[in-house]
Structures are given as C-alpha cells and as structure tokens.
PDB file of C-alpha atoms in Angstrom:
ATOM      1  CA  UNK A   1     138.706  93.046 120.698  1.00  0.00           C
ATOM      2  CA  UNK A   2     136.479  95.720 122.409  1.00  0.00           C
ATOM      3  CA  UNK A   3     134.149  94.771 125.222  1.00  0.00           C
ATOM      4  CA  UNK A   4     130.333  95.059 124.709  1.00  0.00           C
ATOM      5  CA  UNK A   5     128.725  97.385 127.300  1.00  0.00           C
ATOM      6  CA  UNK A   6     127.032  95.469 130.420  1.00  0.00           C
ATOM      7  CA  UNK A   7     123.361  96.018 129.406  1.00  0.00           C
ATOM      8  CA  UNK A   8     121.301  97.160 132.580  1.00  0.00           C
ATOM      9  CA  UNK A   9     117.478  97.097 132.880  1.00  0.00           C
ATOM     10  CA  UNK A  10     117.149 100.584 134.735  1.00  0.00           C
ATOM     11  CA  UNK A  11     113.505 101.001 136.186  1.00  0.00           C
ATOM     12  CA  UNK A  12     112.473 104.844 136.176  1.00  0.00           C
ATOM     13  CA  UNK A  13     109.678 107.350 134.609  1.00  0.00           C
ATOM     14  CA  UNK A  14     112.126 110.630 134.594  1.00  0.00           C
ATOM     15  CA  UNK A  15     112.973 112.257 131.801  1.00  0.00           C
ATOM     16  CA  UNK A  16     115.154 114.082 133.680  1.00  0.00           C
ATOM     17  CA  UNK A  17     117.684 111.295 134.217  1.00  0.00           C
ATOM     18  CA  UNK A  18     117.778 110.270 130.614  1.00  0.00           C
ATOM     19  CA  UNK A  19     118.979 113.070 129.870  1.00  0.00           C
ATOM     20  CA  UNK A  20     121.774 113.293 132.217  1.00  0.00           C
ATOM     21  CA  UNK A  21     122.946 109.634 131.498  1.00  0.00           C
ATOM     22  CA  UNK A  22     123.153 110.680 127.667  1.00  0.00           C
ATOM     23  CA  UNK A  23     125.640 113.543 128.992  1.00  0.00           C
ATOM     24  CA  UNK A  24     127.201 110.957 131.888  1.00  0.00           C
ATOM     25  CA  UNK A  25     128.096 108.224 129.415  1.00  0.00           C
ATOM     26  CA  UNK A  26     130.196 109.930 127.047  1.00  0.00           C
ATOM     27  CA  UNK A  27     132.013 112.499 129.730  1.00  0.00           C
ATOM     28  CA  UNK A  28     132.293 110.559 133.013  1.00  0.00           C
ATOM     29  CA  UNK A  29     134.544 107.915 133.487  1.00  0.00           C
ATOM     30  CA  UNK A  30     135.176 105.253 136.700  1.00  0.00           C
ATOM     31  CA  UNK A  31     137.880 105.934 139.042  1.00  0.00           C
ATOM     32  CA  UNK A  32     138.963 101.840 138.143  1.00  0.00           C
ATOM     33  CA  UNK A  33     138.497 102.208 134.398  1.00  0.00           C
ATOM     34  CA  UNK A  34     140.690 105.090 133.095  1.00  0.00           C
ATOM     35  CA  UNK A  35     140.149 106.444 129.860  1.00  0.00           C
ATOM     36  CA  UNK A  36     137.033 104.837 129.119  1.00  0.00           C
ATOM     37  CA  UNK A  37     133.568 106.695 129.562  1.00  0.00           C
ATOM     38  CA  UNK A  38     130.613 104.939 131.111  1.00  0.00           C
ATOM     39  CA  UNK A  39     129.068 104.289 127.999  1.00  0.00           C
ATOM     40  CA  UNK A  40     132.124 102.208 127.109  1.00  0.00           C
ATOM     41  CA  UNK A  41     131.486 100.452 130.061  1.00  0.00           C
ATOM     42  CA  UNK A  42     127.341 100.291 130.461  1.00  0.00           C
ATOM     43  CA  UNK A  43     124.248 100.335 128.518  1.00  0.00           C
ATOM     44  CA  UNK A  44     121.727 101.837 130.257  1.00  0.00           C
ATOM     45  CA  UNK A  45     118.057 100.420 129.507  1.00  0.00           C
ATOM     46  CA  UNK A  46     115.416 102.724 130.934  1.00  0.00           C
ATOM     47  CA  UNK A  47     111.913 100.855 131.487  1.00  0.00           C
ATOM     48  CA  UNK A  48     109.186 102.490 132.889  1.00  0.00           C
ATOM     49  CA  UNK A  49     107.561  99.789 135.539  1.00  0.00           C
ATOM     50  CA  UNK A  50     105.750 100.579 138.232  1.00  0.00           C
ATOM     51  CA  UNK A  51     107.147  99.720 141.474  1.00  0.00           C
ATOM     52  CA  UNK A  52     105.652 100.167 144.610  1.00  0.00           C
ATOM     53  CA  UNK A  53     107.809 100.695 147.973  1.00  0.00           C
ATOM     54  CA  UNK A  54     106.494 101.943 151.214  1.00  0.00           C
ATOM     55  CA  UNK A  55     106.820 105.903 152.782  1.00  0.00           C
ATOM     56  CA  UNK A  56     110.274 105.006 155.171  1.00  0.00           C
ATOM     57  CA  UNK A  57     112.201 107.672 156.273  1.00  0.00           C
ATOM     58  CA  UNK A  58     115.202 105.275 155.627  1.00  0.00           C
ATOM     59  CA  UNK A  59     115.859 105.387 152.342  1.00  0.00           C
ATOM     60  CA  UNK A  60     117.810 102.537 151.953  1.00  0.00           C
ATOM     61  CA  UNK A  61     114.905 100.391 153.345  1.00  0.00           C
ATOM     62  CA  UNK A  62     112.990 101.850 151.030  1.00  0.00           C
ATOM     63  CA  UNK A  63     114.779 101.219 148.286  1.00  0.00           C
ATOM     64  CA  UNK A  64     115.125  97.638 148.860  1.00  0.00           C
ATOM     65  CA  UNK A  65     111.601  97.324 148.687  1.00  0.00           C
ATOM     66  CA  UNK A  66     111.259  99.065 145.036  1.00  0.00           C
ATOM     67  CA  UNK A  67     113.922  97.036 143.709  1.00  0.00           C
ATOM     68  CA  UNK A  68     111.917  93.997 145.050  1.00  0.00           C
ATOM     69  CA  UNK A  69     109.137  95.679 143.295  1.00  0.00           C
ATOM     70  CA  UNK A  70     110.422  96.474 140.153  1.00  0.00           C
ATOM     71  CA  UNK A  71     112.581  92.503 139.747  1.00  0.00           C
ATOM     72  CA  UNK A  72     108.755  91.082 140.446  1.00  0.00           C
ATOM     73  CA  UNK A  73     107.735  93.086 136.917  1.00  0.00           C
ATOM     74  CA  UNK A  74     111.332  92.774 134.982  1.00  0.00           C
ATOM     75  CA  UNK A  75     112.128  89.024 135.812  1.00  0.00           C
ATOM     76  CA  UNK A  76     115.836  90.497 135.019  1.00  0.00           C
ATOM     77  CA  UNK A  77     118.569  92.402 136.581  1.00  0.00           C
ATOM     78  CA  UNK A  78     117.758  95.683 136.924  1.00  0.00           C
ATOM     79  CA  UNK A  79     118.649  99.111 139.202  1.00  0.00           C
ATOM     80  CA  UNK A  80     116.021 101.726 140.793  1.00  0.00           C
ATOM     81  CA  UNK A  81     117.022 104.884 142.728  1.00  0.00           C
ATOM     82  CA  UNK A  82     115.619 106.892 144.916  1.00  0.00           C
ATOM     83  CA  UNK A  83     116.837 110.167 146.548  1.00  0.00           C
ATOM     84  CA  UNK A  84     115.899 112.692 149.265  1.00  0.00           C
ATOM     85  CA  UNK A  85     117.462 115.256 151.564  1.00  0.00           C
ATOM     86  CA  UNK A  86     118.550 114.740 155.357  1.00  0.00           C
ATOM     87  CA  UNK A  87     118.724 117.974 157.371  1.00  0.00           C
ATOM     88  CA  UNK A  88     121.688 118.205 159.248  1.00  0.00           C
ATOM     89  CA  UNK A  89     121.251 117.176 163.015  1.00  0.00           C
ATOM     90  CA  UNK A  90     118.411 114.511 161.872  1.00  0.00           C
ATOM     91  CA  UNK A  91     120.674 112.118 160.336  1.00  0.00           C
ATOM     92  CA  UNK A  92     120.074 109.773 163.021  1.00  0.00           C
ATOM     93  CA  UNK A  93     116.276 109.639 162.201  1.00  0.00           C
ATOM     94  CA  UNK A  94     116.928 110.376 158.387  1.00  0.00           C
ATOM     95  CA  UNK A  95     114.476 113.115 158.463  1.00  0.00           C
ATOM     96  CA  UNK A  96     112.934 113.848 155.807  1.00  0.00           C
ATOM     97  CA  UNK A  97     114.791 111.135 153.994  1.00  0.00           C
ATOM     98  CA  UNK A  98     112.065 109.425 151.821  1.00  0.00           C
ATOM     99  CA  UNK A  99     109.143 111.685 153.031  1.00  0.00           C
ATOM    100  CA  UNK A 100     111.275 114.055 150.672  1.00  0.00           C
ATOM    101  CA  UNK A 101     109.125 113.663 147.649  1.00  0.00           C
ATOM    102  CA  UNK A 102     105.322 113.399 149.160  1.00  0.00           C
ATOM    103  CA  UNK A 103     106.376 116.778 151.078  1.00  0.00           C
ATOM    104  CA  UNK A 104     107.935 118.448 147.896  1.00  0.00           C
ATOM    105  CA  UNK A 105     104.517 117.093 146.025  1.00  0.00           C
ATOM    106  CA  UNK A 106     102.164 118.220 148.319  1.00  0.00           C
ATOM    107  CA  UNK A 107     103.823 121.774 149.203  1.00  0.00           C
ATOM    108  CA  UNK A 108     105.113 124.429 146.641  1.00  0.00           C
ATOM    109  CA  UNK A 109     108.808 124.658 146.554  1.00  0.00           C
ATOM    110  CA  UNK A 110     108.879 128.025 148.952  1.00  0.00           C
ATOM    111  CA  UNK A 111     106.453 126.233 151.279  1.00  0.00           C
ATOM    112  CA  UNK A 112     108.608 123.483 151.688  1.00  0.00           C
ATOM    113  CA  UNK A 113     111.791 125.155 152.372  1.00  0.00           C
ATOM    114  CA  UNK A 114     109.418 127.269 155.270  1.00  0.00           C
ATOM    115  CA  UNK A 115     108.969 123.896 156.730  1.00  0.00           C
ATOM    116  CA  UNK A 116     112.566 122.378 156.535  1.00  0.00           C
ATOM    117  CA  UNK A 117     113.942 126.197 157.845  1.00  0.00           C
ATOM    118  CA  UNK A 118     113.304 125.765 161.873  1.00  0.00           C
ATOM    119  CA  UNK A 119     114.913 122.405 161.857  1.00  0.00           C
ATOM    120  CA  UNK A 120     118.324 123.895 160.078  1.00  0.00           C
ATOM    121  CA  UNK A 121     119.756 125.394 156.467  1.00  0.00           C
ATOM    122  CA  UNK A 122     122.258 122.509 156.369  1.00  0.00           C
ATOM    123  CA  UNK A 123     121.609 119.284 154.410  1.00  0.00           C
ATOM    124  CA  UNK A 124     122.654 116.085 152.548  1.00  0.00           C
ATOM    125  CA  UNK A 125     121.349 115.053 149.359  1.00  0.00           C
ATOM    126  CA  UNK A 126     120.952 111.232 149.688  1.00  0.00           C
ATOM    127  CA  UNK A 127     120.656 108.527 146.510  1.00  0.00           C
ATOM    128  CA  UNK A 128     120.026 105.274 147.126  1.00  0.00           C
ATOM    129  CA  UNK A 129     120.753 103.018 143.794  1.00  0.00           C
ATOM    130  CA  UNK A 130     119.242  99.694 144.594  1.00  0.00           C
ATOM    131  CA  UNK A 131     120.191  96.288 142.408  1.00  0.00           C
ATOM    132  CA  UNK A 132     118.227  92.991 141.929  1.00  0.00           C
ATOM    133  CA  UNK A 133     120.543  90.343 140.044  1.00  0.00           C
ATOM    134  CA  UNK A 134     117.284  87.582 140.678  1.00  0.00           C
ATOM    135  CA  UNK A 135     119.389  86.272 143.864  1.00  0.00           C
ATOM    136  CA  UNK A 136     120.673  89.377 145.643  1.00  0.00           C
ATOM    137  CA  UNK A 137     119.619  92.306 146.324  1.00  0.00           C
ATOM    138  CA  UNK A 138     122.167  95.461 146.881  1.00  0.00           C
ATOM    139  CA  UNK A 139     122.314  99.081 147.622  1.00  0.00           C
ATOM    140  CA  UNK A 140     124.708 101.809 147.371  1.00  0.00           C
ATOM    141  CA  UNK A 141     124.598 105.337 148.757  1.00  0.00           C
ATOM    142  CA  UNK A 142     125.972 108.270 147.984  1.00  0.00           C
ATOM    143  CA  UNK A 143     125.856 112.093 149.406  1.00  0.00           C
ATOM    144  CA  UNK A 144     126.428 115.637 148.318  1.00  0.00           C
ATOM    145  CA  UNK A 145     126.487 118.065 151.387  1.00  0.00           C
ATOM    146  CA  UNK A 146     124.725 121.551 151.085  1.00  0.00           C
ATOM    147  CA  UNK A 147     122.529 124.072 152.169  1.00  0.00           C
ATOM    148  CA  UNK A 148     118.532 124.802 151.639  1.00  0.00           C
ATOM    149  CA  UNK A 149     118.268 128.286 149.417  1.00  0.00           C
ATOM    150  CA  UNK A 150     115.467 130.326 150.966  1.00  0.00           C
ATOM    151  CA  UNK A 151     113.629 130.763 147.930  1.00  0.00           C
ATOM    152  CA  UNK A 152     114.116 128.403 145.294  1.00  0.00           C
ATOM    153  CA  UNK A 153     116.224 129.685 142.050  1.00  0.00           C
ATOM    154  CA  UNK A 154     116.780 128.137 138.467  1.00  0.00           C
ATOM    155  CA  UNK A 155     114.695 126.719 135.802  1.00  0.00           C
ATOM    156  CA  UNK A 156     115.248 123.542 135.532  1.00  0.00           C
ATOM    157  CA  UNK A 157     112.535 121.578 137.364  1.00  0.00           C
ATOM    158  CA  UNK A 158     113.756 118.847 138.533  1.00  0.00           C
ATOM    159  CA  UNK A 159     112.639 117.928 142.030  1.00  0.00           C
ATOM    160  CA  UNK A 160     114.509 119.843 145.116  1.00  0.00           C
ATOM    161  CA  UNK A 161     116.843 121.278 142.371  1.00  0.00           C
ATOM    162  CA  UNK A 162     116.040 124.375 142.950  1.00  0.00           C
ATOM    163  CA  UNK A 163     116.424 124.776 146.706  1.00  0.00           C
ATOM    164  CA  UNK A 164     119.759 122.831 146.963  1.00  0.00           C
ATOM    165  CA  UNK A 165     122.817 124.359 146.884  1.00  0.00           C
ATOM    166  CA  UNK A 166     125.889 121.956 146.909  1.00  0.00           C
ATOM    167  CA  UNK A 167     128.925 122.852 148.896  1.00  0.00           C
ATOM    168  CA  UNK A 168     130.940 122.381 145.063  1.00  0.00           C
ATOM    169  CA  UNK A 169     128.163 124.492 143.610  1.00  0.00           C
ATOM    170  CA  UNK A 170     129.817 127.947 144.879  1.00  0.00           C
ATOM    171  CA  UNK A 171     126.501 129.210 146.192  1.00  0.00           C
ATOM    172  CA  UNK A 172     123.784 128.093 143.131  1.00  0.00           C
ATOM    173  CA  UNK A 173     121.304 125.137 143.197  1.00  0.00           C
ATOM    174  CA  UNK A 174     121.511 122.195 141.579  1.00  0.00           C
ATOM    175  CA  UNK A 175     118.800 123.963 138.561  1.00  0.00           C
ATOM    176  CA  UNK A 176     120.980 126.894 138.331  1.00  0.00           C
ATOM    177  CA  UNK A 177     124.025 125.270 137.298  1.00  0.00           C
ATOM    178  CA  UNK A 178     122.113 122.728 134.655  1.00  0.00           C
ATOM    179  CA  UNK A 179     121.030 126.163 133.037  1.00  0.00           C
ATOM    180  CA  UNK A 180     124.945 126.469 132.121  1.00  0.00           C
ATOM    181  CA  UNK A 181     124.078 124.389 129.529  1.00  0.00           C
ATOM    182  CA  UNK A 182     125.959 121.125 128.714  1.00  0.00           C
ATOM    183  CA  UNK A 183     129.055 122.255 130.657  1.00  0.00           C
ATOM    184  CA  UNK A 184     126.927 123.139 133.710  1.00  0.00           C
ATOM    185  CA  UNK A 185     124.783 120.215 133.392  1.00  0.00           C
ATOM    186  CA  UNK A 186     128.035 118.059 133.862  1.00  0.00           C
ATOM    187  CA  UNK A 187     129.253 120.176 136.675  1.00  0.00           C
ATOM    188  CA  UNK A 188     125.863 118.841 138.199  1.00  0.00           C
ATOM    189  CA  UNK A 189     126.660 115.264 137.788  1.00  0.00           C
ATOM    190  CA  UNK A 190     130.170 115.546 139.024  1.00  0.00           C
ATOM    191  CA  UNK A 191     128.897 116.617 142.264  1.00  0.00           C
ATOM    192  CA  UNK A 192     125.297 114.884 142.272  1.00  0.00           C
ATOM    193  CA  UNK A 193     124.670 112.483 144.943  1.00  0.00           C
ATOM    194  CA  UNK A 194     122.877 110.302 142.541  1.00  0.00           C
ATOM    195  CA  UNK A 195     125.799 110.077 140.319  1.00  0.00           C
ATOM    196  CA  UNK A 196     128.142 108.914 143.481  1.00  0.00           C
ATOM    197  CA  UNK A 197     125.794 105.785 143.818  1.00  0.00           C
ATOM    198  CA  UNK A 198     125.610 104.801 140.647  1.00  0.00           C
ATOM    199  CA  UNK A 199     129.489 104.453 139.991  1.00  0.00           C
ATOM    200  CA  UNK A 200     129.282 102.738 143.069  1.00  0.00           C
ATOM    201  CA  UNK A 201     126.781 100.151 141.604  1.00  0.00           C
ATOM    202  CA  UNK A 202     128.703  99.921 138.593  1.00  0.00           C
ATOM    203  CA  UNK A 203     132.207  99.499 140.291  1.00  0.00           C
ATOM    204  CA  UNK A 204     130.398  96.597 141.913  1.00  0.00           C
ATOM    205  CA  UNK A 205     128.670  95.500 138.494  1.00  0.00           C
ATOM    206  CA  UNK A 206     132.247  95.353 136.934  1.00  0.00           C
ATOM    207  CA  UNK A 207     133.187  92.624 139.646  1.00  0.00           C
ATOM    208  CA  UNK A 208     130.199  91.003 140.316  1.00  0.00           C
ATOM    209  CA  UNK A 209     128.310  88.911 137.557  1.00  0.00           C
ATOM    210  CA  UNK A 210     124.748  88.116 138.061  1.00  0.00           C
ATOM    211  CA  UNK A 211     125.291  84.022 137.964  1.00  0.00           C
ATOM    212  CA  UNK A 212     121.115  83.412 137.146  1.00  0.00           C
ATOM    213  CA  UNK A 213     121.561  85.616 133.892  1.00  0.00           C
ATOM    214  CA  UNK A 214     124.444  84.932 131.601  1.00  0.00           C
ATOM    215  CA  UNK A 215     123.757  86.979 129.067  1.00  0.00           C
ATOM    216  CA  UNK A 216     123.399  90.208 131.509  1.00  0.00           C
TER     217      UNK A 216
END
C-alpha cells in the first residue's frame, strides 16, 4: 500500500517558491529515496503568517528566531527559510548574510552590486530551512558558490537572481536560466542553495517524527 505524503505547514508569502516546489515535487527526488519524487514523499502546505525575526548577520540565528515566530502563530509543525549571500573572505562575520534582503530592498539591483564590488566578486548563496516540531527546533544549511554579475541580467525577479551567477550556471544568473523555461527552471533548483536545505530537512523529516503531533 502506498505511503501518504508527510504533510508540512510551510510558512512563506513568495510566489516565487510555489512555483518552484510545483516543478521540485514531481522532478526531484532524495538521494535516500530512489525513484520516488518529492511529492511522493511531502506535501507541502504554504501559509502565509507573519513571523518576525531580528536583522542578524547569522542567518542561522536568525532563522531560529522566525521559526519560533511562525510555531507561536501555527501551533503545528512547520518550516521557514531564509537566504542571503556571503562574500567570499567575510564568511567569518557572514557579511551580508541576513542584511541581504534590507540592502537588496533599499538599493536598486546595480546599486547593490556597486556596494558588494570593493569587498570581492566571489560569493555563497546561503539558505537556512528552519523546523519547529512544538519541542525542537532545527536548522539546515545549504550553499551554492558563485560570483556577483556586474550588472544584473534576466527577467525573472526574484530577489538577488539576477546578480548571481552559480559556479554550475556556466556564466548566467540564477533569472537567466529560469527564463529557459521549465527545463531551465529545474536546472535552477538542482543547483539552488535553497533546494540543498530543504532535502536536508526532509532527509531528517523522513527519520525523525514529531512525537507532540501524530497525525503530522
């Protein structure tokens, strides 16, 4: 008899990552579970709740505090993420880290790769998936090394997209290749950062049941 999909409460306002977990679900699969897709596997719930975290440059401090944030609301398991780039040489003070997004909100896109260009061309995309089972609270990481385009390039406006270019990427940003259409769009996940912390979540999930929630 087939398995029902673990149901997970996932706490986010983007659009954006809807999308790429309808792609992600039916195409990407666990290293553990061969032959069966995440969907087979997980049923993502998105919610949006506000959460509320303070500005760390940590970003797995951070995130522990938003997950804190968004169980208080939920009162059930649920995930959050958060991502942001590390120039290379700062990784010690994870700079900008989680000052990412109030830069890349309060400067155009050009105006914040000016700023980030004295300190070096060479980043890491960082994701921080954060979990809440109502006892524990976990994170995992994951990275996608890169470079800073000088100007940004692609379409698709999602975030730094379109001033990162993955080492995988052969030279384009993250919004160039999603404008490849579904094939390029999954190229994107392959490599994303983001992506790489979620399986890590869920290869935990698999092996870890949250004991205050039977049902989840």
């Amino acid at each position: 008899m087939a398995t029902k999909p673990i149901k997970i409460v996932y706490c986010s306002w983007s659009s954006y990552k809807k999308e790429e977990w309808q792609l992600a679900k039916d195409c990407l699969e666990l290293a553990s579970q061969p032959g069966k897709t995440l969907g087979e596997l997980f049923e993502l719930e998105f919610r949006k709740i506000p959460t509320s975290e303070p500005l760390l440059c940590d970003l797995r401090a951070m995130v522990k505090f938003k997950i804190e944030s968004a169980y208080r609301r939920t009162k059930v398991p649920c995930i959050v993420e958060h991502a942001g780039l590390i120039i290379e040489g700062y990784e010690h003070k994870s700079f900008p880290g989680g000052l990412t997004q109030p830069m890349w909100d309060s400067l155009d896109a050009s105006k914040f790769v000016a700023c980030c260009a004295p300190l070096g061309a060479r980043a890491i995309a960082r994701a921080v998936v954060g979990y809440c089972d109502g006892m524990n609270v976990t994170t995992f990481v994951g990275e996608t090394k890169g470079v800073l385009s000088t100007t940004p390039r692609g379409d698709r406006q999602f975030y730094w997209d379109t001033v990162f270019c993955p080492d995988e990427a052969g030279g384009e940003t993250y919004a160039e290749l999603a404008e490849g259409g579904r094939a390029g769009l999954l190229k994107k996940l392959e490599i994303s950062q983001s992506m790489r912390a979620m399986k890590l979540f869920m290869e935990y999930r698999l092996k870890n049941h949250p004991e205050l929630f039977p049902t989840y």
